[in-house]
């Protein structure tokens, strides 16, 4: 049976590091509060001129190079982002142009922090159906540009970055074993950006009311996240007759260390089997899982034949998981 397999990973993080200590000078916060409540100590910030497609381009170049592929080998580009270069065209099409991907089709996905896994889900289906042969999936975010730097409840959380993978078909006993994507729109207002769309188009008033920034009910989101992520992991493992102890690695979306620890604790997965990089990058939304996956792959934390589990939770609300035999 044909499955899809991740054959290459890559990531790009902007150079500029913004530390908790710098944030202490910008809003009423402290390194201690941020570290204790979130696990974040620093994050990367894009330059004024960098947009989502620029970060995506850097991550894509590395991913193609590691796969020893040219852009003509890619027939589909899926970009997951909530901070696209502009409302339209898609950031996928802008990235297609930058990469010179003449033989590919490109589009975007908006599923907030679950966006990369939504992209992987679509790619997996298209590969298994035989409709596409080699797909580039990129999670890219420049959240610093939709962050309200006067709001201490959100500005300490986010960072910029991009991660990418390439998937292709395989008949080997490895690859993406199973995936789930889910959403519950009844809680959309827990995490959103009200301005800039057709509900509240950009105007002097929308800017004055600070509508073009992320609004988050963090504490409510936290509770739903912990509950949902545990159920999500249990479900995908049960459906595949696997126990948490059989997982070599859990690669969660990097929103909050306490959420990651709570999920791992409830499942009895030791933290040395969990990838954590939010201390260095903060929450990079759709980019967080491909960045973490790339780090894990590059640092030798994943070996052939390992079972690894990716899981995400975010605005929408959306959540998703992927069980992979590497
Ligand atoms: O990626 C998509 C999914 N995102 C998530 O899942 C995020 C989930 N939520 C969280 O990670 C956490 O809820 C936060 C890190 C956002 C907040 O942590 P919390 O423990 O839930 O804090 P809280 O919102 O209940 O606030 C506790 C206190 C409040 O003060 P009072 O009302 O108790 O006096 C806040 O005003 O902490 C205050 N506070 C801060 N203090 C210093 C909020 N932000 C800050 C801050 N520095 N940056």
mmCIF file of C-alpha atoms and ligand atoms in Angstrom:
data_model
loop_
_atom_site.group_PDB
_atom_site.id
_atom_site.type_symbol
_atom_site.label_atom_id
_atom_site.label_comp_id
_atom_site.label_asym_id
_atom_site.label_seq_id
_atom_site.Cartn_x
_atom_site.Cartn_y
_atom_site.Cartn_z
ATOM 1 C CA UNK A 1 0.000 0.000 0.000
ATOM 2 C CA UNK A 2 1.265 3.451 -0.895
ATOM 3 C CA UNK A 3 2.002 5.719 2.054
ATOM 4 C CA UNK A 4 3.529 9.157 2.175
ATOM 5 C CA UNK A 5 6.883 9.754 3.809
ATOM 6 C CA UNK A 6 8.755 12.851 4.944
ATOM 7 C CA UNK A 7 12.055 12.685 3.057
ATOM 8 C CA UNK A 8 13.560 16.002 4.110
ATOM 9 C CA UNK A 9 13.195 18.780 6.685
ATOM 10 C CA UNK A 10 14.511 22.335 6.993
ATOM 11 C CA UNK A 11 13.961 25.498 8.973
ATOM 12 C CA UNK A 12 14.866 29.139 9.153
ATOM 13 C CA UNK A 13 14.924 31.429 12.179
ATOM 14 C CA UNK A 14 15.577 35.176 11.859
ATOM 15 C CA UNK A 15 18.829 36.313 13.494
ATOM 16 C CA UNK A 16 17.447 38.915 15.870
ATOM 17 C CA UNK A 17 16.961 37.509 19.380
ATOM 18 C CA UNK A 18 14.488 39.261 21.711
ATOM 19 C CA UNK A 19 15.042 38.256 25.330
ATOM 20 C CA UNK A 20 12.689 38.345 28.307
ATOM 21 C CA UNK A 21 14.966 40.989 29.830
ATOM 22 C CA UNK A 22 14.387 43.271 26.828
ATOM 23 C CA UNK A 23 10.626 42.715 27.210
ATOM 24 C CA UNK A 24 10.901 43.847 30.852
ATOM 25 C CA UNK A 25 11.811 47.271 29.452
ATOM 26 C CA UNK A 26 8.857 47.302 27.023
ATOM 27 C CA UNK A 27 5.888 46.178 29.176
ATOM 28 C CA UNK A 28 5.100 45.500 32.846
ATOM 29 C CA UNK A 29 6.488 41.949 32.976
ATOM 30 C CA UNK A 30 9.454 40.018 34.318
ATOM 31 C CA UNK A 31 11.779 37.284 33.128
ATOM 32 C CA UNK A 32 10.621 35.279 36.143
ATOM 33 C CA UNK A 33 6.906 35.493 35.226
ATOM 34 C CA UNK A 34 7.488 34.619 31.571
ATOM 35 C CA UNK A 35 9.825 31.704 32.342
ATOM 36 C CA UNK A 36 7.607 30.238 35.073
ATOM 37 C CA UNK A 37 4.302 30.618 33.255
ATOM 38 C CA UNK A 38 5.422 29.772 29.725
ATOM 39 C CA UNK A 39 8.960 28.297 29.643
ATOM 40 C CA UNK A 40 10.035 30.929 27.100
ATOM 41 C CA UNK A 41 13.314 32.809 27.604
ATOM 42 C CA UNK A 42 13.832 34.326 24.165
ATOM 43 C CA UNK A 43 12.299 34.439 20.697
ATOM 44 C CA UNK A 44 13.400 35.419 17.174
ATOM 45 C CA UNK A 45 12.103 38.519 15.424
ATOM 46 C CA UNK A 46 12.092 39.099 11.663
ATOM 47 C CA UNK A 47 13.500 42.302 10.191
ATOM 48 C CA UNK A 48 11.185 45.079 9.052
ATOM 49 C CA UNK A 49 11.579 43.917 5.461
ATOM 50 C CA UNK A 50 11.006 40.190 6.040
ATOM 51 C CA UNK A 51 7.551 38.757 5.340
ATOM 52 C CA UNK A 52 6.247 35.196 5.692
ATOM 53 C CA UNK A 53 7.297 34.194 2.173
ATOM 54 C CA UNK A 54 10.898 35.316 2.819
ATOM 55 C CA UNK A 55 11.208 33.034 5.845
ATOM 56 C CA UNK A 56 9.415 30.259 3.934
ATOM 57 C CA UNK A 57 11.855 30.661 1.032
ATOM 58 C CA UNK A 58 14.893 30.179 3.284
ATOM 59 C CA UNK A 59 13.399 27.097 4.956
ATOM 60 C CA UNK A 60 12.345 25.638 1.575
ATOM 61 C CA UNK A 61 15.815 26.103 0.039
ATOM 62 C CA UNK A 62 17.451 24.136 2.879
ATOM 63 C CA UNK A 63 14.808 21.401 2.674
ATOM 64 C CA UNK A 64 15.254 20.971 -1.086
ATOM 65 C CA UNK A 65 19.045 20.952 -0.748
ATOM 66 C CA UNK A 66 18.990 18.263 1.938
ATOM 67 C CA UNK A 67 16.735 16.134 -0.279
ATOM 68 C CA UNK A 68 19.125 16.719 -3.228
ATOM 69 C CA UNK A 69 16.103 17.823 -5.233
ATOM 70 C CA UNK A 70 15.523 20.723 -7.595
ATOM 71 C CA UNK A 71 12.396 22.823 -7.501
ATOM 72 C CA UNK A 72 11.236 21.143 -10.746
ATOM 73 C CA UNK A 73 10.800 17.945 -8.682
ATOM 74 C CA UNK A 74 8.016 19.547 -6.604
ATOM 75 C CA UNK A 75 4.451 19.413 -7.959
ATOM 76 C CA UNK A 76 2.584 21.046 -5.072
ATOM 77 C CA UNK A 77 3.416 23.728 -2.489
ATOM 78 C CA UNK A 78 1.255 24.086 0.619
ATOM 79 C CA UNK A 79 1.910 27.027 2.920
ATOM 80 C CA UNK A 80 0.414 27.185 6.414
ATOM 81 C CA UNK A 81 0.363 30.673 7.920
ATOM 82 C CA UNK A 82 -1.774 33.275 9.680
ATOM 83 C CA UNK A 83 0.709 36.033 8.845
ATOM 84 C CA UNK A 84 0.811 35.767 5.053
ATOM 85 C CA UNK A 85 2.550 38.500 3.072
ATOM 86 C CA UNK A 86 -0.865 40.053 2.188
ATOM 87 C CA UNK A 87 -4.565 39.016 2.226
ATOM 88 C CA UNK A 88 -4.195 37.813 -1.357
ATOM 89 C CA UNK A 89 -2.644 36.335 -3.421
ATOM 90 C CA UNK A 90 -1.668 33.382 -1.301
ATOM 91 C CA UNK A 91 1.768 33.300 0.291
ATOM 92 C CA UNK A 92 2.060 29.909 -1.447
ATOM 93 C CA UNK A 93 1.914 31.663 -4.843
ATOM 94 C CA UNK A 94 4.457 34.287 -3.737
ATOM 95 C CA UNK A 95 6.752 31.502 -2.508
ATOM 96 C CA UNK A 96 6.214 29.635 -5.789
ATOM 97 C CA UNK A 97 7.492 32.700 -7.630
ATOM 98 C CA UNK A 98 10.531 33.095 -5.342
ATOM 99 C CA UNK A 99 11.441 29.421 -5.782
ATOM 100 C CA UNK A 100 10.798 29.487 -9.539
ATOM 101 C CA UNK A 101 8.465 26.491 -9.113
ATOM 102 C CA UNK A 102 7.091 26.428 -12.656
ATOM 103 C CA UNK A 103 5.726 22.893 -12.465
ATOM 104 C CA UNK A 104 3.977 23.197 -9.123
ATOM 105 C CA UNK A 105 0.602 24.444 -7.899
ATOM 106 C CA UNK A 106 0.512 26.446 -4.673
ATOM 107 C CA UNK A 107 -2.040 27.389 -2.039
ATOM 108 C CA UNK A 108 -2.330 28.429 1.611
ATOM 109 C CA UNK A 109 -3.957 26.916 4.656
ATOM 110 C CA UNK A 110 -5.252 28.883 7.606
ATOM 111 C CA UNK A 111 -5.572 26.651 10.651
ATOM 112 C CA UNK A 112 -3.436 28.780 12.989
ATOM 113 C CA UNK A 113 -1.079 26.685 15.135
ATOM 114 C CA UNK A 114 -2.429 23.438 13.639
ATOM 115 C CA UNK A 115 -1.810 24.716 10.087
ATOM 116 C CA UNK A 116 1.296 22.674 9.376
ATOM 117 C CA UNK A 117 -0.412 19.413 10.390
ATOM 118 C CA UNK A 118 -3.488 20.352 8.330
ATOM 119 C CA UNK A 119 -1.107 20.796 5.385
ATOM 120 C CA UNK A 120 0.554 17.466 6.063
ATOM 121 C CA UNK A 121 -2.893 15.814 6.251
ATOM 122 C CA UNK A 122 -3.864 17.161 2.832
ATOM 123 C CA UNK A 123 -0.478 16.232 1.371
ATOM 124 C CA UNK A 124 -0.751 12.711 2.789
ATOM 125 C CA UNK A 125 -4.165 12.227 1.156
ATOM 126 C CA UNK A 126 -3.003 13.615 -2.199
ATOM 127 C CA UNK A 127 0.092 11.405 -2.229
ATOM 128 C CA UNK A 128 -1.802 8.250 -1.254
ATOM 129 C CA UNK A 129 -4.454 8.933 -3.904
ATOM 130 C CA UNK A 130 -1.710 9.304 -6.520
ATOM 131 C CA UNK A 131 -2.749 12.874 -7.397
ATOM 132 C CA UNK A 132 0.625 14.368 -6.499
ATOM 133 C CA UNK A 133 4.143 12.974 -6.409
ATOM 134 C CA UNK A 134 6.209 15.318 -4.312
ATOM 135 C CA UNK A 135 4.846 18.026 -2.050
ATOM 136 C CA UNK A 136 6.587 20.858 -0.213
ATOM 137 C CA UNK A 137 4.770 21.857 2.993
ATOM 138 C CA UNK A 138 5.877 24.994 4.799
ATOM 139 C CA UNK A 139 4.765 26.510 8.107
ATOM 140 C CA UNK A 140 5.848 30.140 8.214
ATOM 141 C CA UNK A 141 4.971 32.978 10.580
ATOM 142 C CA UNK A 142 5.954 36.572 11.219
ATOM 143 C CA UNK A 143 3.817 36.904 14.337
ATOM 144 C CA UNK A 144 5.857 39.888 15.538
ATOM 145 C CA UNK A 145 3.950 41.967 12.960
ATOM 146 C CA UNK A 146 0.520 41.128 14.426
ATOM 147 C CA UNK A 147 1.685 41.273 18.052
ATOM 148 C CA UNK A 148 0.482 44.126 20.235
ATOM 149 C CA UNK A 149 3.755 45.185 21.826
ATOM 150 C CA UNK A 150 1.771 47.097 24.474
ATOM 151 C CA UNK A 151 -0.177 44.003 25.627
ATOM 152 C CA UNK A 152 1.856 42.031 28.173
ATOM 153 C CA UNK A 153 -0.602 39.134 28.085
ATOM 154 C CA UNK A 154 0.320 38.267 24.484
ATOM 155 C CA UNK A 155 3.545 40.011 23.448
ATOM 156 C CA UNK A 156 5.755 37.762 25.570
ATOM 157 C CA UNK A 157 4.502 34.607 23.852
ATOM 158 C CA UNK A 158 5.192 34.748 20.145
ATOM 159 C CA UNK A 159 8.167 34.476 17.804
ATOM 160 C CA UNK A 160 8.950 34.348 14.079
ATOM 161 C CA UNK A 161 10.272 31.441 12.014
ATOM 162 C CA UNK A 162 9.615 28.893 9.297
ATOM 163 C CA UNK A 163 9.935 25.150 8.901
ATOM 164 C CA UNK A 164 9.418 22.912 5.882
ATOM 165 C CA UNK A 165 9.210 19.285 4.834
ATOM 166 C CA UNK A 166 8.993 17.388 1.549
ATOM 167 C CA UNK A 167 6.768 14.324 1.291
ATOM 168 C CA UNK A 168 6.721 11.689 -1.422
ATOM 169 C CA UNK A 169 5.157 8.234 -1.895
ATOM 170 C CA UNK A 170 6.719 5.087 -0.481
ATOM 171 C CA UNK A 171 5.862 1.399 -0.521
ATOM 172 C CA UNK A 172 8.209 0.718 2.396
ATOM 173 C CA UNK A 173 6.982 -0.118 5.898
ATOM 174 C CA UNK A 174 7.453 3.475 7.097
ATOM 175 C CA UNK A 175 5.990 6.942 6.662
ATOM 176 C CA UNK A 176 2.794 8.599 7.867
ATOM 177 C CA UNK A 177 0.761 5.876 9.549
ATOM 178 C CA UNK A 178 -2.241 7.856 10.638
ATOM 179 C CA UNK A 179 -3.448 11.458 10.987
ATOM 180 C CA UNK A 180 -6.355 13.352 12.492
ATOM 181 C CA UNK A 181 -7.489 16.931 12.046
ATOM 182 C CA UNK A 182 -10.326 18.454 14.064
ATOM 183 C CA UNK A 183 -11.953 21.826 14.660
ATOM 184 C CA UNK A 184 -14.530 23.433 16.938
ATOM 185 C CA UNK A 185 -15.605 26.825 15.642
ATOM 186 C CA UNK A 186 -17.757 27.548 18.703
ATOM 187 C CA UNK A 187 -14.619 28.783 20.496
ATOM 188 C CA UNK A 188 -13.134 30.854 17.649
ATOM 189 C CA UNK A 189 -13.067 33.979 19.794
ATOM 190 C CA UNK A 190 -10.531 32.517 22.257
ATOM 191 C CA UNK A 191 -7.730 33.314 19.796
ATOM 192 C CA UNK A 192 -8.167 35.640 16.855
ATOM 193 C CA UNK A 193 -7.193 38.854 15.081
ATOM 194 C CA UNK A 194 -10.338 40.934 14.518
ATOM 195 C CA UNK A 195 -9.054 43.505 12.004
ATOM 196 C CA UNK A 196 -8.075 43.421 8.352
ATOM 197 C CA UNK A 197 -10.770 41.104 6.979
ATOM 198 C CA UNK A 198 -14.275 41.846 5.670
ATOM 199 C CA UNK A 199 -15.708 42.013 9.237
ATOM 200 C CA UNK A 200 -13.490 44.904 10.309
ATOM 201 C CA UNK A 201 -11.611 46.159 7.247
ATOM 202 C CA UNK A 202 -8.559 48.320 7.834
ATOM 203 C CA UNK A 203 -9.555 51.881 8.683
ATOM 204 C CA UNK A 204 -8.347 54.652 10.918
ATOM 205 C CA UNK A 205 -10.866 53.409 13.493
ATOM 206 C CA UNK A 206 -9.666 49.777 13.291
ATOM 207 C CA UNK A 207 -6.100 50.925 13.873
ATOM 208 C CA UNK A 208 -7.118 53.190 16.783
ATOM 209 C CA UNK A 209 -8.965 50.245 18.365
ATOM 210 C CA UNK A 210 -5.878 48.034 17.913
ATOM 211 C CA UNK A 211 -7.897 45.451 15.947
ATOM 212 C CA UNK A 212 -4.931 44.372 13.823
ATOM 213 C CA UNK A 213 -3.320 42.482 16.672
ATOM 214 C CA UNK A 214 -3.715 39.010 18.197
ATOM 215 C CA UNK A 215 -6.406 38.791 20.903
ATOM 216 C CA UNK A 216 -6.235 35.805 23.191
ATOM 217 C CA UNK A 217 -8.126 34.468 26.202
ATOM 218 C CA UNK A 218 -5.047 32.604 27.347
ATOM 219 C CA UNK A 219 -6.318 30.978 30.492
ATOM 220 C CA UNK A 220 -9.473 29.517 28.877
ATOM 221 C CA UNK A 221 -7.410 28.314 25.937
ATOM 222 C CA UNK A 222 -4.923 26.695 28.291
ATOM 223 C CA UNK A 223 -7.607 24.504 29.894
ATOM 224 C CA UNK A 224 -9.115 23.381 26.578
ATOM 225 C CA UNK A 225 -5.622 22.695 25.188
ATOM 226 C CA UNK A 226 -4.560 20.367 28.013
ATOM 227 C CA UNK A 227 -7.827 18.393 27.881
ATOM 228 C CA UNK A 228 -7.910 18.152 24.092
ATOM 229 C CA UNK A 229 -4.274 17.215 23.588
ATOM 230 C CA UNK A 230 -4.419 14.298 25.981
ATOM 231 C CA UNK A 231 -7.535 12.897 24.231
ATOM 232 C CA UNK A 232 -5.931 13.482 20.846
ATOM 233 C CA UNK A 233 -2.785 11.521 21.662
ATOM 234 C CA UNK A 234 -4.677 8.683 23.353
ATOM 235 C CA UNK A 235 -7.030 8.372 20.366
ATOM 236 C CA UNK A 236 -4.355 8.117 17.673
ATOM 237 C CA UNK A 237 -2.269 5.662 19.716
ATOM 238 C CA UNK A 238 -5.287 3.456 20.539
ATOM 239 C CA UNK A 239 -6.439 3.380 16.928
ATOM 240 C CA UNK A 240 -3.008 2.075 15.988
ATOM 241 C CA UNK A 241 -2.637 -0.343 18.913
ATOM 242 C CA UNK A 242 0.354 1.515 20.298
ATOM 243 C CA UNK A 243 1.161 2.421 23.909
ATOM 244 C CA UNK A 244 2.709 5.795 24.810
ATOM 245 C CA UNK A 245 5.841 3.870 25.897
ATOM 246 C CA UNK A 246 6.337 2.712 22.288
ATOM 247 C CA UNK A 247 6.793 6.300 21.102
ATOM 248 C CA UNK A 248 10.396 7.357 20.627
ATOM 249 C CA UNK A 249 9.530 11.022 20.449
ATOM 250 C CA UNK A 250 6.632 13.400 21.011
ATOM 251 C CA UNK A 251 6.881 16.622 18.997
ATOM 252 C CA UNK A 252 4.206 18.994 20.296
ATOM 253 C CA UNK A 253 3.241 22.465 19.145
ATOM 254 C CA UNK A 254 5.317 24.859 21.223
ATOM 255 C CA UNK A 255 2.802 27.141 22.967
ATOM 256 C CA UNK A 256 3.510 26.696 26.666
ATOM 257 C CA UNK A 257 5.883 24.388 28.548
ATOM 258 C CA UNK A 258 3.192 23.735 31.168
ATOM 259 C CA UNK A 259 0.788 22.483 28.464
ATOM 260 C CA UNK A 260 3.525 20.246 27.027
ATOM 261 C CA UNK A 261 4.456 18.889 30.475
ATOM 262 C CA UNK A 262 0.820 18.305 31.451
ATOM 263 C CA UNK A 263 0.169 16.317 28.252
ATOM 264 C CA UNK A 264 3.349 14.271 28.689
ATOM 265 C CA UNK A 265 2.600 13.658 32.403
ATOM 266 C CA UNK A 266 -0.961 12.492 31.797
ATOM 267 C CA UNK A 267 0.293 10.043 29.175
ATOM 268 C CA UNK A 268 3.287 8.883 31.202
ATOM 269 C CA UNK A 269 5.748 10.047 28.543
ATOM 270 C CA UNK A 270 9.060 11.172 30.130
ATOM 271 C CA UNK A 271 10.213 14.662 29.150
ATOM 272 C CA UNK A 272 13.435 13.272 27.628
ATOM 273 C CA UNK A 273 11.187 11.886 24.884
ATOM 274 C CA UNK A 274 9.588 15.274 24.205
ATOM 275 C CA UNK A 275 11.038 17.940 21.928
ATOM 276 C CA UNK A 276 10.995 21.381 23.546
ATOM 277 C CA UNK A 277 12.456 24.446 21.864
ATOM 278 C CA UNK A 278 10.023 27.149 22.930
ATOM 279 C CA UNK A 279 12.595 28.397 25.427
ATOM 280 C CA UNK A 280 14.554 29.692 22.402
ATOM 281 C CA UNK A 281 11.824 30.455 19.858
ATOM 282 C CA UNK A 282 8.548 31.073 21.738
ATOM 283 C CA UNK A 283 5.286 30.170 20.031
ATOM 284 C CA UNK A 284 5.775 30.330 16.251
ATOM 285 C CA UNK A 285 2.247 29.057 15.455
ATOM 286 C CA UNK A 286 2.191 27.073 12.175
ATOM 287 C CA UNK A 287 5.997 27.022 12.065
ATOM 288 C CA UNK A 288 6.568 25.448 15.471
ATOM 289 C CA UNK A 289 6.177 21.755 14.584
ATOM 290 C CA UNK A 290 8.268 21.750 11.388
ATOM 291 C CA UNK A 291 11.008 23.733 13.169
ATOM 292 C CA UNK A 292 10.995 21.258 16.083
ATOM 293 C CA UNK A 293 10.885 18.270 13.715
ATOM 294 C CA UNK A 294 13.833 19.660 11.772
ATOM 295 C CA UNK A 295 15.854 20.153 14.964
ATOM 296 C CA UNK A 296 15.037 16.622 16.097
ATOM 297 C CA UNK A 297 16.027 15.149 12.722
ATOM 298 C CA UNK A 298 19.247 17.170 12.485
ATOM 299 C CA UNK A 299 20.408 16.439 16.017
ATOM 300 C CA UNK A 300 20.035 12.679 15.637
ATOM 301 C CA UNK A 301 17.031 12.406 17.966
ATOM 302 C CA UNK A 302 15.062 10.417 15.378
ATOM 303 C CA UNK A 303 16.307 7.116 13.994
ATOM 304 C CA UNK A 304 14.907 5.023 11.144
ATOM 305 C CA UNK A 305 12.007 2.898 12.378
ATOM 306 C CA UNK A 306 11.170 5.172 15.338
ATOM 307 C CA UNK A 307 7.531 5.941 16.085
ATOM 308 C CA UNK A 308 7.106 9.677 16.480
ATOM 309 C CA UNK A 309 3.987 11.651 17.228
ATOM 310 C CA UNK A 310 3.312 15.231 16.178
ATOM 311 C CA UNK A 311 0.457 17.147 17.826
ATOM 312 C CA UNK A 312 -0.902 20.668 17.628
ATOM 313 C CA UNK A 313 -3.625 22.854 19.067
ATOM 314 C CA UNK A 314 -4.572 26.396 18.135
ATOM 315 C CA UNK A 315 -6.937 29.100 16.958
ATOM 316 C CA UNK A 316 -10.181 28.088 15.296
ATOM 317 C CA UNK A 317 -10.137 26.161 17.515
ATOM 318 C CA UNK A 318 -8.227 23.523 15.606
ATOM 319 C CA UNK A 319 -6.198 20.520 16.645
ATOM 320 C CA UNK A 320 -4.364 17.767 14.803
ATOM 321 C CA UNK A 321 -2.010 14.836 15.189
ATOM 322 C CA UNK A 322 0.253 12.684 13.033
ATOM 323 C CA UNK A 323 1.716 9.280 13.870
ATOM 324 C CA UNK A 324 4.818 8.585 11.832
ATOM 325 C CA UNK A 325 7.181 5.636 11.503
ATOM 326 C CA UNK A 326 10.421 7.345 10.529
HETATM 327 O O1 LIG B 1 -0.669 28.428 20.273
HETATM 328 C C1 LIG B 1 -2.055 28.361 20.309
HETATM 329 C C2 LIG B 1 -2.562 27.924 21.595
HETATM 330 N N1 LIG B 1 -2.145 28.815 22.642
HETATM 331 C C3 LIG B 1 -2.214 28.388 23.857
HETATM 332 O O2 LIG B 1 -2.576 27.257 24.067
HETATM 333 C C4 LIG B 1 -1.877 29.353 24.960
HETATM 334 C C5 LIG B 1 -2.541 28.901 26.202
HETATM 335 N N2 LIG B 1 -2.405 29.804 27.333
HETATM 336 C C6 LIG B 1 -1.259 30.020 27.995
HETATM 337 O O3 LIG B 1 -0.204 29.605 27.594
HETATM 338 C C7 LIG B 1 -1.348 30.783 29.319
HETATM 339 O O4 LIG B 1 -2.709 30.931 29.656
HETATM 340 C C8 LIG B 1 -0.647 32.161 29.302
HETATM 341 C C9 LIG B 1 0.858 31.980 29.310
HETATM 342 C C10 LIG B 1 -1.081 32.957 28.113
HETATM 343 C C11 LIG B 1 -1.007 32.947 30.573
HETATM 344 O O5 LIG B 1 -0.672 32.192 31.737
HETATM 345 P P1 LIG B 1 -1.737 31.982 32.910
HETATM 346 O O6 LIG B 1 -1.082 31.215 33.964
HETATM 347 O O7 LIG B 1 -2.980 31.392 32.284
HETATM 348 O O8 LIG B 1 -1.966 33.446 33.411
HETATM 349 P P2 LIG B 1 -3.313 34.300 33.469
HETATM 350 O O9 LIG B 1 -3.745 34.711 32.107
HETATM 351 O O10 LIG B 1 -4.306 33.578 34.335
HETATM 352 O O11 LIG B 1 -2.827 35.571 34.246
HETATM 353 C C12 LIG B 1 -2.351 35.490 35.610
HETATM 354 C C13 LIG B 1 -1.885 36.857 36.039
HETATM 355 C C14 LIG B 1 -2.867 37.980 35.732
HETATM 356 O O12 LIG B 1 -2.836 38.906 36.782
HETATM 357 P P3 LIG B 1 -3.996 38.921 37.899
HETATM 358 O O13 LIG B 1 -5.271 39.138 37.164
HETATM 359 O O14 LIG B 1 -3.914 37.564 38.546
HETATM 360 O O15 LIG B 1 -3.578 40.029 38.789
HETATM 361 C C15 LIG B 1 -2.295 38.612 34.512
HETATM 362 O O16 LIG B 1 -2.652 39.967 34.353
HETATM 363 O O17 LIG B 1 -0.684 37.202 35.363
HETATM 364 C C16 LIG B 1 -0.820 38.478 34.763
HETATM 365 N N3 LIG B 1 -0.024 38.512 33.550
HETATM 366 C C17 LIG B 1 1.271 38.872 33.527
HETATM 367 N N4 LIG B 1 2.115 39.272 34.504
HETATM 368 C C18 LIG B 1 3.369 39.562 34.153
HETATM 369 C C19 LIG B 1 -0.397 38.178 32.283
HETATM 370 N N5 LIG B 1 0.631 38.325 31.462
HETATM 371 C C20 LIG B 1 1.688 38.764 32.197
HETATM 372 C C21 LIG B 1 3.010 39.068 31.894
HETATM 373 N N6 LIG B 1 3.822 39.466 32.890
HETATM 374 N N7 LIG B 1 3.508 38.984 30.628
#
